[in-house]
Short mmCIF file of C-alpha atoms and ligand atoms in Angstrom, two decimals:
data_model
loop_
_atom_site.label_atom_id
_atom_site.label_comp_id
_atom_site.label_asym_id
_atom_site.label_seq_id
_atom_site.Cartn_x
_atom_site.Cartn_y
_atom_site.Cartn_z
CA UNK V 119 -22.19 14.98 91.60
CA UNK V 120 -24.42 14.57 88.69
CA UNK V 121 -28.30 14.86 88.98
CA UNK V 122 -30.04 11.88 87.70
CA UNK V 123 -33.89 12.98 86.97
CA UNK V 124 -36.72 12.16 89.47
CA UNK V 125 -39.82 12.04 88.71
CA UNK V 126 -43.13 9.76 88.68
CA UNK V 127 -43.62 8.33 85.23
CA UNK V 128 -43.48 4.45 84.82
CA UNK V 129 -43.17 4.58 81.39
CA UNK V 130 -39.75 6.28 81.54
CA UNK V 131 -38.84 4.00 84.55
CA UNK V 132 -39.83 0.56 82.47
CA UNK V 133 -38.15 1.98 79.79
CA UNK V 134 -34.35 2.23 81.23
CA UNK V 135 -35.35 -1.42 83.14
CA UNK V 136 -35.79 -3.06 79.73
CA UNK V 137 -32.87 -1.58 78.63
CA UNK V 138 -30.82 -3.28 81.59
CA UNK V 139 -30.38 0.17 83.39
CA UNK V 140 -30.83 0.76 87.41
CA UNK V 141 -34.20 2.47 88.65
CA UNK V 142 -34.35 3.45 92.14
CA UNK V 143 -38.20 2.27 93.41
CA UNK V 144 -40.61 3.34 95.89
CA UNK V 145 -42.06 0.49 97.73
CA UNK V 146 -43.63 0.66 101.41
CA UNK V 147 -40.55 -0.09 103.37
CA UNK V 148 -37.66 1.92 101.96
CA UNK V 149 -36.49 2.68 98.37
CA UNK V 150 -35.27 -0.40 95.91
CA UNK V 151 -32.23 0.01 93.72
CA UNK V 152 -33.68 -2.54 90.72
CA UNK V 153 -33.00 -4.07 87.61
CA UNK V 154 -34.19 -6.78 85.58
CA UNK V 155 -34.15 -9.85 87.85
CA UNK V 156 -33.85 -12.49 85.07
CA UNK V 157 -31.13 -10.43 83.03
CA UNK V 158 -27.56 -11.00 84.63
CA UNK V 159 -25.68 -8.16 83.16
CA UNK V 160 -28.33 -5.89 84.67
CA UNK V 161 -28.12 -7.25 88.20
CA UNK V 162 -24.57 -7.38 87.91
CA UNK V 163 -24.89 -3.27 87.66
CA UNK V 164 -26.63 -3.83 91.35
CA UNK V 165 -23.84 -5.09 92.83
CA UNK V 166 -21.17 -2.81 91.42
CA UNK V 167 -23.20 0.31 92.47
CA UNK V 168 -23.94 -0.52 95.93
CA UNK V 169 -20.71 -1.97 96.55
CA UNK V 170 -22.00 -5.39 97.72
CA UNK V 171 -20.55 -8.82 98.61
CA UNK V 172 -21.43 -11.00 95.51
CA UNK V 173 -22.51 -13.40 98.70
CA UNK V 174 -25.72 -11.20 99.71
CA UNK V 175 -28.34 -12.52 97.94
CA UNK V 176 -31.26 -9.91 96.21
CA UNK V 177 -34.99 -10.01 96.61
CA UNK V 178 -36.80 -10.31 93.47
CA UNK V 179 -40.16 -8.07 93.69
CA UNK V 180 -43.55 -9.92 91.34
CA UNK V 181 -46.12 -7.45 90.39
CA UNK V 182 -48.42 -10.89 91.14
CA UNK V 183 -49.38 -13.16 94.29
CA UNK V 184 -51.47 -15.81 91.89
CA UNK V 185 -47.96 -16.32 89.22
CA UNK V 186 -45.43 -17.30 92.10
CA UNK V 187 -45.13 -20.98 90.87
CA UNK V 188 -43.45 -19.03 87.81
CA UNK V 189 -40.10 -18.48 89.66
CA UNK V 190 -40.48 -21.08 92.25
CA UNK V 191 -40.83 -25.15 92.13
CA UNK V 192 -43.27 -25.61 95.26
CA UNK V 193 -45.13 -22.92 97.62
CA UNK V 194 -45.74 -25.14 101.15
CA UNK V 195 -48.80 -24.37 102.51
CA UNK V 196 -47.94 -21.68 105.15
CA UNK V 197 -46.19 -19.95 102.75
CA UNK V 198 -49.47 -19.71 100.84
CA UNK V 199 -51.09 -18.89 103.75
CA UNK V 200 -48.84 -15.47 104.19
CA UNK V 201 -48.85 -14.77 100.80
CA UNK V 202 -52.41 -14.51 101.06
CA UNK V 203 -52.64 -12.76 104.00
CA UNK V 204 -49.78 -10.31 103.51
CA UNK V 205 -49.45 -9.67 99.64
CA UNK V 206 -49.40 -7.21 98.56
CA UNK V 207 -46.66 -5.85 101.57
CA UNK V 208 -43.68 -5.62 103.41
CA UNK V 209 -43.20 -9.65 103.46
CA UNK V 210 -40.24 -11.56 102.00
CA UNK V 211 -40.59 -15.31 101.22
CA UNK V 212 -37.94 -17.53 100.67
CA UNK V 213 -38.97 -20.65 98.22
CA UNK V 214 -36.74 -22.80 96.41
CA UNK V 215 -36.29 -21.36 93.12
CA UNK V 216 -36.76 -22.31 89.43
CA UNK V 217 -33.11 -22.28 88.74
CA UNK V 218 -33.43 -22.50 84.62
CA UNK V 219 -35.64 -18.65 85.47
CA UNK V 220 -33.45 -17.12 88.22
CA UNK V 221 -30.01 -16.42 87.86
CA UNK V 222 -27.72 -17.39 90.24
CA UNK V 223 -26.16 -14.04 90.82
CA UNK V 224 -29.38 -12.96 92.11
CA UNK V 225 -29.44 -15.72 94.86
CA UNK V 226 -25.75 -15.73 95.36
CA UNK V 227 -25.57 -19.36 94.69
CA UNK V 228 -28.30 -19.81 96.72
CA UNK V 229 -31.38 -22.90 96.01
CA UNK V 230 -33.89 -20.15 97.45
CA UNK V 231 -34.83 -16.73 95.99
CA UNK V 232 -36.45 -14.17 98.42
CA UNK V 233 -39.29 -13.06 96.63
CA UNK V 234 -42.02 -10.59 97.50
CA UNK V 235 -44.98 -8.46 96.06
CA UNK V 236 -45.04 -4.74 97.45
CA UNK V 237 -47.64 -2.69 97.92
CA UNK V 238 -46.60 0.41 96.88
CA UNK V 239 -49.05 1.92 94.28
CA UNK V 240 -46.24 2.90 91.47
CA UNK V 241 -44.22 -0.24 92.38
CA UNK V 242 -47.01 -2.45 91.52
CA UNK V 243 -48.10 -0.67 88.68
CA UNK V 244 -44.59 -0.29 87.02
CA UNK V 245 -43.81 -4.07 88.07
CA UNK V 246 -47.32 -4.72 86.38
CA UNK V 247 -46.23 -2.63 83.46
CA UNK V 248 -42.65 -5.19 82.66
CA UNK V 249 -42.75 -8.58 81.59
CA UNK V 250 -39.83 -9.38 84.20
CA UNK V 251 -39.47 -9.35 87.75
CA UNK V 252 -37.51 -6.68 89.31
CA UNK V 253 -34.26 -7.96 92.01
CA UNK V 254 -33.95 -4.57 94.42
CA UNK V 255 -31.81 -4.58 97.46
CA UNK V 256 -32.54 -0.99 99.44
CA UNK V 257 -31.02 1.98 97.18
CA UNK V 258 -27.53 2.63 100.09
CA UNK V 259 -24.57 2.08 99.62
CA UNK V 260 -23.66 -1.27 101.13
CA UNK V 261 -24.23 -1.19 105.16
CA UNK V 262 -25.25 2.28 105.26
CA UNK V 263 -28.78 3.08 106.25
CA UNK V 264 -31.68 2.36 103.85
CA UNK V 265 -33.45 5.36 101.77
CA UNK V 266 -37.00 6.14 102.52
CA UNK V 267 -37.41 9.23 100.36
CA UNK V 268 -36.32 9.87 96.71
CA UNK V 269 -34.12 12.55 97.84
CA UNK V 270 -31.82 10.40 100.06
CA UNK V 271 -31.47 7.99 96.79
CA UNK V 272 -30.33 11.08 94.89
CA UNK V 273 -28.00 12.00 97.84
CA UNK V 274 -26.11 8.53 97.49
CA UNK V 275 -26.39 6.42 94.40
CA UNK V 276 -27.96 9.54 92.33
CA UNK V 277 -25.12 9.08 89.40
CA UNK V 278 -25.59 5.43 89.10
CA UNK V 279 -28.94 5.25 88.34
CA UNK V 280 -30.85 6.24 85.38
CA UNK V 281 -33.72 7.33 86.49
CA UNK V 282 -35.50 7.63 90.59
CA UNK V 283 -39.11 6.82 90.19
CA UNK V 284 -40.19 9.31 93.16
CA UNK V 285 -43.13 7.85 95.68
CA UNK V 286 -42.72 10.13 98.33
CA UNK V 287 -41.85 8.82 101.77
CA UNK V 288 -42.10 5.40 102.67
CA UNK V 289 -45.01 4.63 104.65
CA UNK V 290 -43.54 1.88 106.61
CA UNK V 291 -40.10 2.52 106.59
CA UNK V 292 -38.00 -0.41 107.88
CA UNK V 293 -37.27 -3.62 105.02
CA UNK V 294 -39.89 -6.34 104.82
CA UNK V 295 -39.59 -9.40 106.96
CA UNK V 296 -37.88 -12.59 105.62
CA UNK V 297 -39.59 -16.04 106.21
CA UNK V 298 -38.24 -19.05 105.10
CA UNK V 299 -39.53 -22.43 105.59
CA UNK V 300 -37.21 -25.46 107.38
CA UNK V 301 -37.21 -29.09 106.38
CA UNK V 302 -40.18 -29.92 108.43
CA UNK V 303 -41.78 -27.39 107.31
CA UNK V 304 -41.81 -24.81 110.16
CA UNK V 305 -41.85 -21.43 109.17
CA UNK V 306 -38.48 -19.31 110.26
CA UNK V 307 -38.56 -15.74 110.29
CA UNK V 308 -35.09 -14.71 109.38
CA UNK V 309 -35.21 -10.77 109.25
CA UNK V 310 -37.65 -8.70 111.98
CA UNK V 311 -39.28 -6.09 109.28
CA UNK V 312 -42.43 -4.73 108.50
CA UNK V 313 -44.74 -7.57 109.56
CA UNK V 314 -44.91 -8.05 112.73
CA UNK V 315 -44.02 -11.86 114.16
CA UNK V 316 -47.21 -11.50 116.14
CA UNK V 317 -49.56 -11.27 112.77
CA UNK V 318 -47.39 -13.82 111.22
CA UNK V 319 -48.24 -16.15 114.28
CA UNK V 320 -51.77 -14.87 114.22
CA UNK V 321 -52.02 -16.92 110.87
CA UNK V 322 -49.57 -19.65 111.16
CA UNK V 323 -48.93 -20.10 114.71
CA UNK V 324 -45.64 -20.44 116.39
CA UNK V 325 -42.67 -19.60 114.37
CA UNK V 326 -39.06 -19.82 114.86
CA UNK V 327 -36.50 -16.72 114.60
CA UNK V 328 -33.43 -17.05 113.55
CA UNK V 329 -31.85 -14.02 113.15
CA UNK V 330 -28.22 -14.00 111.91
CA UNK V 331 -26.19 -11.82 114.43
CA UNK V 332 -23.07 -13.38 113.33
CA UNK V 333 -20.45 -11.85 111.31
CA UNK V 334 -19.74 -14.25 108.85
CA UNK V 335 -20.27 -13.78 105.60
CA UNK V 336 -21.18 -17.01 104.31
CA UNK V 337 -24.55 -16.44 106.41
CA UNK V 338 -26.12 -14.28 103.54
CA UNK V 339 -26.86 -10.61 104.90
CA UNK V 340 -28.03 -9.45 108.25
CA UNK V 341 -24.40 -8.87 108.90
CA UNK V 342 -24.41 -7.70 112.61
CA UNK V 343 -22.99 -4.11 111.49
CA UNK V 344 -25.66 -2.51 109.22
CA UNK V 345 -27.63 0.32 108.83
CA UNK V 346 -24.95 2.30 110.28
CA UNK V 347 -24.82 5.77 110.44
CA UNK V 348 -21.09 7.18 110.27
CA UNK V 349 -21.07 8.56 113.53
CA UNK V 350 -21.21 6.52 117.05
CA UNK V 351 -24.77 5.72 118.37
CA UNK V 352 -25.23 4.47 121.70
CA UNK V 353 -28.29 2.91 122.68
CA UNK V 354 -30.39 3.74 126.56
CA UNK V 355 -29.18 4.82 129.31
CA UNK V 356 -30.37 8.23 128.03
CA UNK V 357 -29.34 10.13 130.99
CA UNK V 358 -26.37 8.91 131.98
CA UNK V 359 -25.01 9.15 128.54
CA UNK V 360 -26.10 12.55 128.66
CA UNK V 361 -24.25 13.48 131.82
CA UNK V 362 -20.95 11.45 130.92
CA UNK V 363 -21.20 13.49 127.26
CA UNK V 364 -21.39 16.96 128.46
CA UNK V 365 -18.78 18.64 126.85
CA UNK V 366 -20.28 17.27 123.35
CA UNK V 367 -22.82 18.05 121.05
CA UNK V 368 -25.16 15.40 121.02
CA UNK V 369 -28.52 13.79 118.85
CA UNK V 370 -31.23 12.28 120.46
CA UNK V 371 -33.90 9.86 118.78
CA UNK V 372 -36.48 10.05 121.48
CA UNK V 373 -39.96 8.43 120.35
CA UNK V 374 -41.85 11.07 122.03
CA UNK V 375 -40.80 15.14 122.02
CA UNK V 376 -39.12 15.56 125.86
CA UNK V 377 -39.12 19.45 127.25
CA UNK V 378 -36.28 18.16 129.54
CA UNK V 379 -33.07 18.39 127.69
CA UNK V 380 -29.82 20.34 127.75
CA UNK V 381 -28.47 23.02 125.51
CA UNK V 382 -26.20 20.62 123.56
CA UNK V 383 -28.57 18.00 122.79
CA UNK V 384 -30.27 18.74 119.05
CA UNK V 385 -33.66 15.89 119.64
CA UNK V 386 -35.41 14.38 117.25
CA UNK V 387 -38.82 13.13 118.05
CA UNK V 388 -39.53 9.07 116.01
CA UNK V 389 -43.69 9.79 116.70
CA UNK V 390 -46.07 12.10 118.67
CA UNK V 391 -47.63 9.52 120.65
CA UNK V 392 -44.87 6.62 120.98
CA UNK V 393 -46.51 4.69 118.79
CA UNK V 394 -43.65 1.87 117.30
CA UNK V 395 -45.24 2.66 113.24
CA UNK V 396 -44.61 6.12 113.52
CA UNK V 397 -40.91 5.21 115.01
CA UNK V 398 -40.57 2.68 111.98
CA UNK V 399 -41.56 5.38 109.14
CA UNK V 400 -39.34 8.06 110.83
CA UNK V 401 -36.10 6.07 112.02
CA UNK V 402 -33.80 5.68 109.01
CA UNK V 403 -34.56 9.77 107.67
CA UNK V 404 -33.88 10.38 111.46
CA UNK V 405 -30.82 8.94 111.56
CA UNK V 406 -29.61 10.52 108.27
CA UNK V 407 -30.54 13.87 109.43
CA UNK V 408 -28.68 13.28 113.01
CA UNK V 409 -24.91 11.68 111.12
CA UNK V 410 -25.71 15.00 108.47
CA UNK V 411 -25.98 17.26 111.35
CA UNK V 412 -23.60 19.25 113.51
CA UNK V 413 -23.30 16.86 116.67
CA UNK V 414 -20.43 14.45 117.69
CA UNK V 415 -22.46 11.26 118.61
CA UNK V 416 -26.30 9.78 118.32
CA UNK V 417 -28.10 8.49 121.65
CA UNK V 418 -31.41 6.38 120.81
CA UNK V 419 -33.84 4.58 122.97
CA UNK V 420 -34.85 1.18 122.03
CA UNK V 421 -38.63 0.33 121.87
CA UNK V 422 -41.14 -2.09 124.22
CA UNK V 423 -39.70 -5.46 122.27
CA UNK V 424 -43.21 -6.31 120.58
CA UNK V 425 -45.04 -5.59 117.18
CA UNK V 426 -42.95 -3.20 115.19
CA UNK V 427 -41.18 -2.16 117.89
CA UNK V 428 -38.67 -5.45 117.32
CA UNK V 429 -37.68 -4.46 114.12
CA UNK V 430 -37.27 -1.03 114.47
CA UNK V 431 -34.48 -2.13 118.06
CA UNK V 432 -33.21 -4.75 115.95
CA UNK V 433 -31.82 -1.66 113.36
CA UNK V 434 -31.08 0.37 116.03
CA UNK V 435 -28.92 -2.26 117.48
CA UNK V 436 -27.36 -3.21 114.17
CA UNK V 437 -26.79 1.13 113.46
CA UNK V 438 -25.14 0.69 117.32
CA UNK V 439 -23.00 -2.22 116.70
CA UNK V 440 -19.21 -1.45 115.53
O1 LIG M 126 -38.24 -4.20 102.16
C1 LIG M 126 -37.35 -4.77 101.55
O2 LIG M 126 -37.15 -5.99 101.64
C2 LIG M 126 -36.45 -3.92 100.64
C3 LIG M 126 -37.31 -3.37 99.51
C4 LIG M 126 -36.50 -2.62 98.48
O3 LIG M 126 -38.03 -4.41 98.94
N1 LIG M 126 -35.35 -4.67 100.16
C5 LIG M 126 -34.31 -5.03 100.95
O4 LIG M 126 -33.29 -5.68 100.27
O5 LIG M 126 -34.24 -4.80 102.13
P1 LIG M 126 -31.84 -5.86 100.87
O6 LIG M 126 -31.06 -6.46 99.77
O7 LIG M 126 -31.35 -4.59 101.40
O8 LIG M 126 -32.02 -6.91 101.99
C6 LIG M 126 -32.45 -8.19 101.61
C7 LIG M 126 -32.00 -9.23 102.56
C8 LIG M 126 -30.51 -9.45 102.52
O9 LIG M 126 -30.01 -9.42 103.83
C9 LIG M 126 -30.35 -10.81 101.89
O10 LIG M 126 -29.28 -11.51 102.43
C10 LIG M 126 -31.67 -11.48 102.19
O11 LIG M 126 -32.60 -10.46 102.13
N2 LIG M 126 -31.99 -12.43 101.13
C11 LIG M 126 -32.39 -12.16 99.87
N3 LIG M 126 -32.51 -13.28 99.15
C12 LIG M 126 -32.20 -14.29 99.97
C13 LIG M 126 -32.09 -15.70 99.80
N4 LIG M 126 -32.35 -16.27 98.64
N5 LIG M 126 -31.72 -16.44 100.86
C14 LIG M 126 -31.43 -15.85 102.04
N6 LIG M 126 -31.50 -14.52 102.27
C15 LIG M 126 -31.86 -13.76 101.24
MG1 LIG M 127 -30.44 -3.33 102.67
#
């Protein structure tokens, strides 16, 4: 497989975006595959390089919270309210979009566009440095699990991309959360991500989740299978699994180091002190080291379901589910 160049100049990175090329992106959660959001050819290239549904719709990334009423016809309050509170970050709106601005292939049809405003330092600056918005889905292959380091990019998608504009690892490391606001005006979280639903309450009270577990494909994304490592991964029951798998080589994601194990289990530890951040930063680049490695089959433990700790068991269950 080719090498496509990494490196950290925005200059070189705007310059293939304005010339409808791919750039794989840094941002805080994992690594964007982008392109011009407002040209369609360019986010056409998106979907034909990560091998996804035309129906999955693409988060468009704004290098500015005050200019959102340029892509969108009306902000309701508590979506100003997050904005404020959570822009620059790992926080996905969904507003109904200026349709004569965003292409429909970005939203899949769709009257919303997800939009959000990272805070990665060479994000903003290179989304600061274009005069267009940038659509980025995570840089994998569709359903596979998400990049957090340049390197896993280069691994994957490295020939289809012009250029990987290296940040070094993600700092949070699962996708941003996706709010959307219903009819009445409550505020939905659709996606469990980088914000927790806790500080989300914290600023607009209670909120509804609606997570789509379903398969069907006409429910944009969140397809129940996703983030999936090629081999199986089975979820608790550490020990049992362990004795029932004894004749195989197994990979452990505990979230603290154990001194306990057998011979055939290869561990990886998610954070020194169990902390659920630490788990988020190191799950995905876990998981890609444990389906790269010499083992037959993943165990994991899932998390205490609060804070951070609900997205990173809602990827784990997704990476589970066959
Ligand atoms: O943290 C993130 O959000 C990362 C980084 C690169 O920004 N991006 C990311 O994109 O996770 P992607 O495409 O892998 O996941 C975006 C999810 C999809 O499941 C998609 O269906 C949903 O967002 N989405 C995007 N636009 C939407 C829309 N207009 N309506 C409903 N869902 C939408
Ligand atoms: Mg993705």
């Amino acid at each position: 497989m080719q090498n496509t160049e990494i490196g950290r100049d925005i200059e070189k990175a705007a310059y293939w975006l304005r010339r409808g090329k791919l750039v794989a992106i840094p941002t805080e959660t994992v690594y964007g595959l982008a392109a011009n959001a407002l040209n369609p050819d360019a986010v056409l290239g998106i979907f034909e390089a990560k091998n996804r549904p035309a129906f999955d719709p693409l988060i468009v990334h704004i290098g500015d919270r005050h200019a959102i009423t340029q892509w969108v016809e009306e902000v309701p309050v508590s979506a100003q309210i997050l904005a404020d509170a959570f822009w620059p970050g790992p926080l996905t709106l969904l507003l109904p979009k200026r349709s004569e601005i965003i292409p429909d292939l970005v939203t899949s049809g769709l009257p919303h566009v997800g939009l959000r405003m990272p805070s990665h330092p060479l994000a903003l600056a290179l989304l600061r440095a274009l005069p267009f918005p940038l659509a980025a889905p995570s840089a994998n292959p569709f359903g596979y699990i998400s990049p957090t380091t340049a390197r896993h990019v280069q691994d994957q998608l490295g020939e289809k991309v012009a250029y990987i504009l290296d940040g070094g690892a993600c700092e949070v490391g699962v996708e941003s959360t996706i709010v959307g606001f219903d009819e009445q005006g409550a505020v939905v979280v659709h996606r469990l991500g980088g914000i927790a639903v806790e500080d989300i309450e914290a600023c607009v009270g209670r909120v509804k989740i609606r997570l789509n577990q379903s398969d069907n494909p006409a429910a944009p994304g969140m397809l129940t299978s996703h983030y999936a490592p090629r081999k199986p991964l089975y979820l608790n029951n550490i020990e049992d699994n362990i004795s029932l798998y004894q004749g195989k080589k197994i990979g452990l994601m505990t979230l603290k180091k154990r001194s306990d194990l057998p011979a055939n289990v290869l561990q990886i530890p998610l954070s020194e002190t169990g902390l659920a951040h630490d788990c988020a930063r190191n799950l995905f680049a876990a998981m890609r080291t444990l389906d790269a490695a010499d083992i037959d089959l993943i165990l994991a433990e899932t998390l205490p379901d609060t804070g951070l700790g609900r997205a990173v068991n809602d990827r784990l269950r997704r990476a589970a589910a066959k």
